[in-house]
Amino acid sequence: MRVRNKPWAKELIADHPHYVIPNPEEYKGKWTEAFGNDQPLHIEVGTGKGQFITEMAKANPHINYIGIELFESVIVTALERLIEAELPNVKLLNVNAEDLTDYFQKGDVDRVYLNFSDPWPKKRHAKRRLTYKTFLKRYEDILPSGGEIHFKTDNQGLFEYSLQSFSEYGMLLTFVSLDLHNSDYEGNIMTEYEEKFSSKGQRIYRSEAKFRV
Ligand code: SAM
């Protein structure tokens, strides 16, 4: 993702603490308080500009969503979408996913979405991939036992690597599509990257993997 410097982003984020939670560690174990209800919580790690999370939230008002994004100049676009749509069931965290367990405890999160995660193709950067085993451990630590990761990408190399990583971690693959847009799968909500790559004719890969019970 190309990251442009947006000096105004910091101020817009600070002005909307209801949407971009400034102190997420205070909600560890009590995200129901942040949302004011006890609906299930699904998170997207690496949410980018927020198209997926906001469209999911509109389609599923009975589920709460949190989008997690490292760069404020990117997450600010997700915030603008939220301000526009006035969605009560979405929050954003401008944090590094390496620190997920600072913000969530076991069972706080009911599902993890990873969409078009940065592929980090060089072997020496494998640890940065969001499906590397240390990230899987973090997801396992915040999901209930048997919790799921739903993953989409256009990158065949990252997909192959991730299926292997899920499998080596002892996860059960419950869904795999090697060409999502030409499959029977219904109800797909596209991310920004998905729209971009599929419009160029690239295939979209999708998997669902479940942690051991
Ligand atoms: N999910 C969006 C989509 O499908 O359109 C964005 C995909 S973009 C390629 C990946 C995003 O993940 C980037 O915005 C990047 O900043 C974010 N990201 C990568 N590593 C991250 C991390 N460790 N913590 C939080 N966000 C991360």
Coordinates of C-alpha atoms and ligand atoms in Angstrom, one line a residue:
M1 CA 0.0 0.0 0.0
R2 CA 1.4 3.4 -1.0
V3 CA 1.2 5.6 2.1
R4 CA 0.8 9.4 1.4
N5 CA 1.6 11.9 4.1
K6 CA -1.6 13.5 5.3
P7 CA -0.8 16.0 8.0
W8 CA -4.6 16.6 8.8
A9 CA -5.1 12.8 9.5
K10 CA -3.9 13.0 13.1
E11 CA -6.4 15.8 13.9
L12 CA -9.4 14.1 12.3
I13 CA -8.6 10.9 14.1
A14 CA -8.2 12.7 17.5
D15 CA -11.5 14.4 16.9
H16 CA -13.3 11.1 16.6
P17 CA -12.3 8.9 19.6
H18 CA -15.7 7.2 19.4
Y19 CA -14.6 5.7 16.0
V20 CA -10.8 5.4 16.3
I21 CA -10.3 4.3 19.9
P22 CA -7.3 6.2 21.4
N23 CA -6.7 3.9 24.4
P24 CA -7.7 0.4 23.2
E25 CA -5.8 -1.3 26.1
E26 CA -8.5 0.0 28.4
Y27 CA -11.1 -2.1 26.7
K28 CA -9.2 -5.4 26.9
G29 CA -11.8 -7.9 28.2
K30 CA -14.6 -5.4 28.0
W31 CA -15.2 -4.5 24.3
T32 CA -19.0 -4.8 25.0
E33 CA -18.6 -1.5 26.9
A34 CA -17.1 0.2 23.9
F35 CA -20.0 -0.9 21.7
G36 CA -22.7 -0.7 24.3
N37 CA -23.9 -4.3 23.5
D38 CA -22.7 -7.9 23.6
Q39 CA -22.9 -8.7 19.9
P40 CA -20.2 -10.9 18.4
L41 CA -16.9 -9.1 17.5
H42 CA -15.1 -9.7 14.2
I43 CA -11.9 -7.9 13.4
E44 CA -10.0 -7.3 10.2
V45 CA -6.3 -7.1 10.6
G46 CA -4.7 -4.7 8.0
T47 CA -8.0 -3.0 7.2
G48 CA -6.6 -0.4 4.8
K49 CA -9.1 2.2 3.7
G50 CA -12.0 0.3 5.3
Q51 CA -14.3 -0.7 2.4
F52 CA -14.7 -4.3 3.6
I53 CA -15.3 -3.6 7.2
T54 CA -17.9 -0.8 6.6
E55 CA -19.8 -2.9 4.0
M56 CA -19.7 -5.9 6.3
A57 CA -21.0 -3.8 9.1
K58 CA -23.9 -2.5 6.9
A59 CA -24.8 -6.0 5.8
N60 CA -24.5 -7.5 9.4
P61 CA -25.8 -5.0 11.9
H62 CA -26.0 -7.8 14.6
I63 CA -22.1 -8.1 14.5
N64 CA -19.6 -5.6 15.8
Y65 CA -16.5 -5.0 13.7
I66 CA -13.0 -3.6 14.5
G67 CA -10.6 -2.6 11.7
I68 CA -6.9 -2.6 12.6
E69 CA -4.5 -0.6 10.6
L70 CA -0.9 0.5 11.1
F71 CA -0.9 3.8 9.2
E72 CA -2.9 6.8 10.2
S73 CA -2.8 8.2 6.7
V74 CA -4.6 5.0 5.5
I75 CA -7.0 4.5 8.4
V76 CA -8.2 8.1 8.1
T77 CA -10.0 7.1 4.9
A78 CA -11.8 4.3 6.8
L79 CA -12.7 6.9 9.4
E80 CA -14.2 9.2 6.7
R81 CA -16.3 6.3 5.6
L82 CA -17.6 5.8 9.1
I83 CA -18.4 9.4 9.6
E84 CA -20.3 9.4 6.4
A85 CA -22.2 6.2 7.1
E86 CA -22.7 6.7 10.8
L87 CA -22.3 3.1 11.6
P88 CA -22.7 2.1 15.3
N89 CA -21.1 -1.3 14.9
V90 CA -17.6 -0.4 13.7
K91 CA -14.6 0.9 15.5
L92 CA -11.0 1.3 14.3
L93 CA -7.6 0.8 16.0
N94 CA -4.6 2.6 14.6
V95 CA -2.1 0.1 16.0
N96 CA 0.3 -2.6 15.0
A97 CA -1.2 -6.1 14.9
E98 CA 2.0 -7.4 16.6
D99 CA 0.5 -6.0 19.8
L100 CA -3.0 -7.5 19.5
T101 CA -2.8 -9.2 22.8
D102 CA -2.4 -5.8 24.5
Y103 CA -5.9 -4.9 23.4
F104 CA -7.8 -8.2 23.4
Q105 CA -8.0 -11.2 25.7
K106 CA -9.0 -14.8 25.0
G107 CA -12.5 -14.9 23.6
D108 CA -12.9 -11.1 23.1
V109 CA -12.8 -11.7 19.3
D110 CA -15.1 -14.1 17.5
R111 CA -13.5 -14.1 14.0
V112 CA -10.4 -12.7 12.4
Y113 CA -10.4 -11.5 8.7
L114 CA -7.2 -11.1 6.8
N115 CA -7.7 -9.5 3.4
F116 CA -5.0 -8.9 0.8
S117 CA -2.3 -8.9 3.5
D118 CA 1.1 -7.6 2.3
P119 CA 2.9 -10.6 0.8
W120 CA 6.4 -9.9 1.9
P121 CA 7.8 -12.2 -0.8
K122 CA 11.4 -12.3 0.4
K123 CA 12.1 -15.2 2.6
R124 CA 14.0 -13.1 5.1
H125 CA 10.8 -11.1 5.6
A126 CA 8.5 -14.1 6.3
K127 CA 8.1 -13.1 9.9
R128 CA 6.2 -10.0 8.8
R129 CA 3.5 -11.9 7.0
L130 CA 0.2 -11.8 8.9
T131 CA -0.1 -15.5 8.5
Y132 CA 3.4 -16.3 10.0
K133 CA 3.2 -18.6 13.1
T134 CA 3.8 -15.8 15.6
F135 CA 0.7 -13.9 14.2
L136 CA -1.3 -17.1 14.3
K137 CA -0.4 -17.5 18.0
R138 CA -1.7 -13.9 18.6
Y139 CA -5.0 -14.7 16.8
E140 CA -5.3 -17.9 18.8
D141 CA -4.8 -16.0 22.0
I142 CA -7.7 -13.6 21.4
L143 CA -10.2 -16.0 19.7
P144 CA -12.2 -18.6 21.6
S145 CA -11.1 -22.2 21.1
G146 CA -12.1 -23.3 17.6
G147 CA -12.0 -19.7 16.4
E148 CA -11.6 -19.0 12.7
I149 CA -9.4 -17.0 10.3
H150 CA -11.0 -16.0 7.0
F151 CA -8.4 -15.1 4.5
K152 CA -8.5 -13.6 0.9
T153 CA -5.6 -12.7 -1.4
D154 CA -4.7 -12.3 -5.1
N155 CA -1.2 -13.5 -4.3
Q156 CA -0.7 -17.2 -5.1
G157 CA 2.6 -17.4 -3.3
L158 CA 1.2 -15.9 -0.1
F159 CA -1.9 -18.1 -0.3
E160 CA 0.3 -21.3 -0.7
Y161 CA 2.5 -20.1 2.2
S162 CA -0.5 -19.4 4.4
L163 CA -2.3 -22.7 3.8
Q164 CA 1.0 -24.4 4.8
S165 CA 1.4 -22.1 7.8
F166 CA -2.2 -22.8 9.0
S167 CA -1.7 -26.5 8.5
E168 CA 1.7 -26.6 10.3
Y169 CA 0.0 -24.7 13.2
G170 CA -2.5 -27.6 13.5
M171 CA -5.4 -25.6 12.1
L172 CA -8.2 -27.3 10.2
L173 CA -9.0 -25.9 6.7
T174 CA -12.7 -25.7 6.3
F175 CA -12.9 -23.8 3.1
V176 CA -10.5 -23.3 0.2
S177 CA -11.3 -21.6 -3.2
L178 CA -8.6 -21.1 -5.8
D179 CA -10.9 -18.8 -7.9
L180 CA -13.5 -17.2 -5.6
H181 CA -15.1 -15.0 -8.2
N182 CA -15.8 -18.0 -10.5
S183 CA -17.1 -20.2 -7.7
D184 CA -20.5 -20.9 -6.0
Y185 CA -19.5 -18.8 -3.0
E186 CA -22.3 -16.4 -2.1
G187 CA -22.3 -13.1 -0.3
N188 CA -18.7 -12.1 -0.9
I189 CA -18.0 -8.5 0.1
M190 CA -15.1 -7.0 -1.9
T191 CA -12.2 -5.1 -0.4
E192 CA -10.5 -2.2 -2.3
Y193 CA -7.6 -4.4 -3.3
E194 CA -10.0 -7.2 -4.4
E195 CA -11.8 -4.7 -6.7
K196 CA -8.5 -3.5 -8.1
F197 CA -7.0 -6.9 -8.8
S198 CA -10.1 -8.7 -10.0
S199 CA -10.9 -5.9 -12.5
K200 CA -7.5 -6.7 -14.0
G201 CA -8.5 -10.3 -14.4
Q202 CA -6.5 -11.6 -11.4
R203 CA -7.8 -14.6 -9.5
I204 CA -8.9 -14.3 -5.9
Y205 CA -8.0 -17.0 -3.4
R206 CA -10.0 -17.6 -0.2
S207 CA -9.7 -19.9 2.8
E208 CA -11.3 -20.4 6.2
A209 CA -9.1 -22.1 8.8
K210 CA -10.1 -23.1 12.3
F211 CA -8.0 -23.4 15.4
R212 CA -8.0 -26.6 17.4
V213 CA -10.7 -27.0 20.0
Ligands
SAM1 N1 -7.5 -5.1 3.6 C1 -7.4 -4.0 2.6 C2 -7.9 -4.5 1.3 O1 -8.0 -5.7 1.0 O2 -8.2 -3.6 0.4 C3 -5.9 -3.5 2.6 C4 -4.9 -4.3 2.0 S1 -3.3 -3.6 2.1 C5 -2.3 -4.5 0.9 C6 -2.6 -4.3 3.6 C7 -2.8 -3.3 4.8 O3 -2.4 -4.0 6.0 C8 -2.0 -2.0 4.7 O4 -2.9 -0.9 4.8 C9 -1.0 -2.2 5.8 O5 -0.7 -0.9 6.4 C10 -1.7 -3.0 6.8 N2 -0.8 -3.8 7.7 C11 0.2 -4.5 7.4 N3 0.8 -5.0 8.5 C12 0.1 -4.6 9.5 C13 0.3 -4.7 10.9 N4 1.3 -5.4 11.5 N5 -0.6 -4.1 11.8 C14 -1.6 -3.4 11.2 N6 -1.8 -3.2 9.9 C15 -0.9 -3.8 9.1

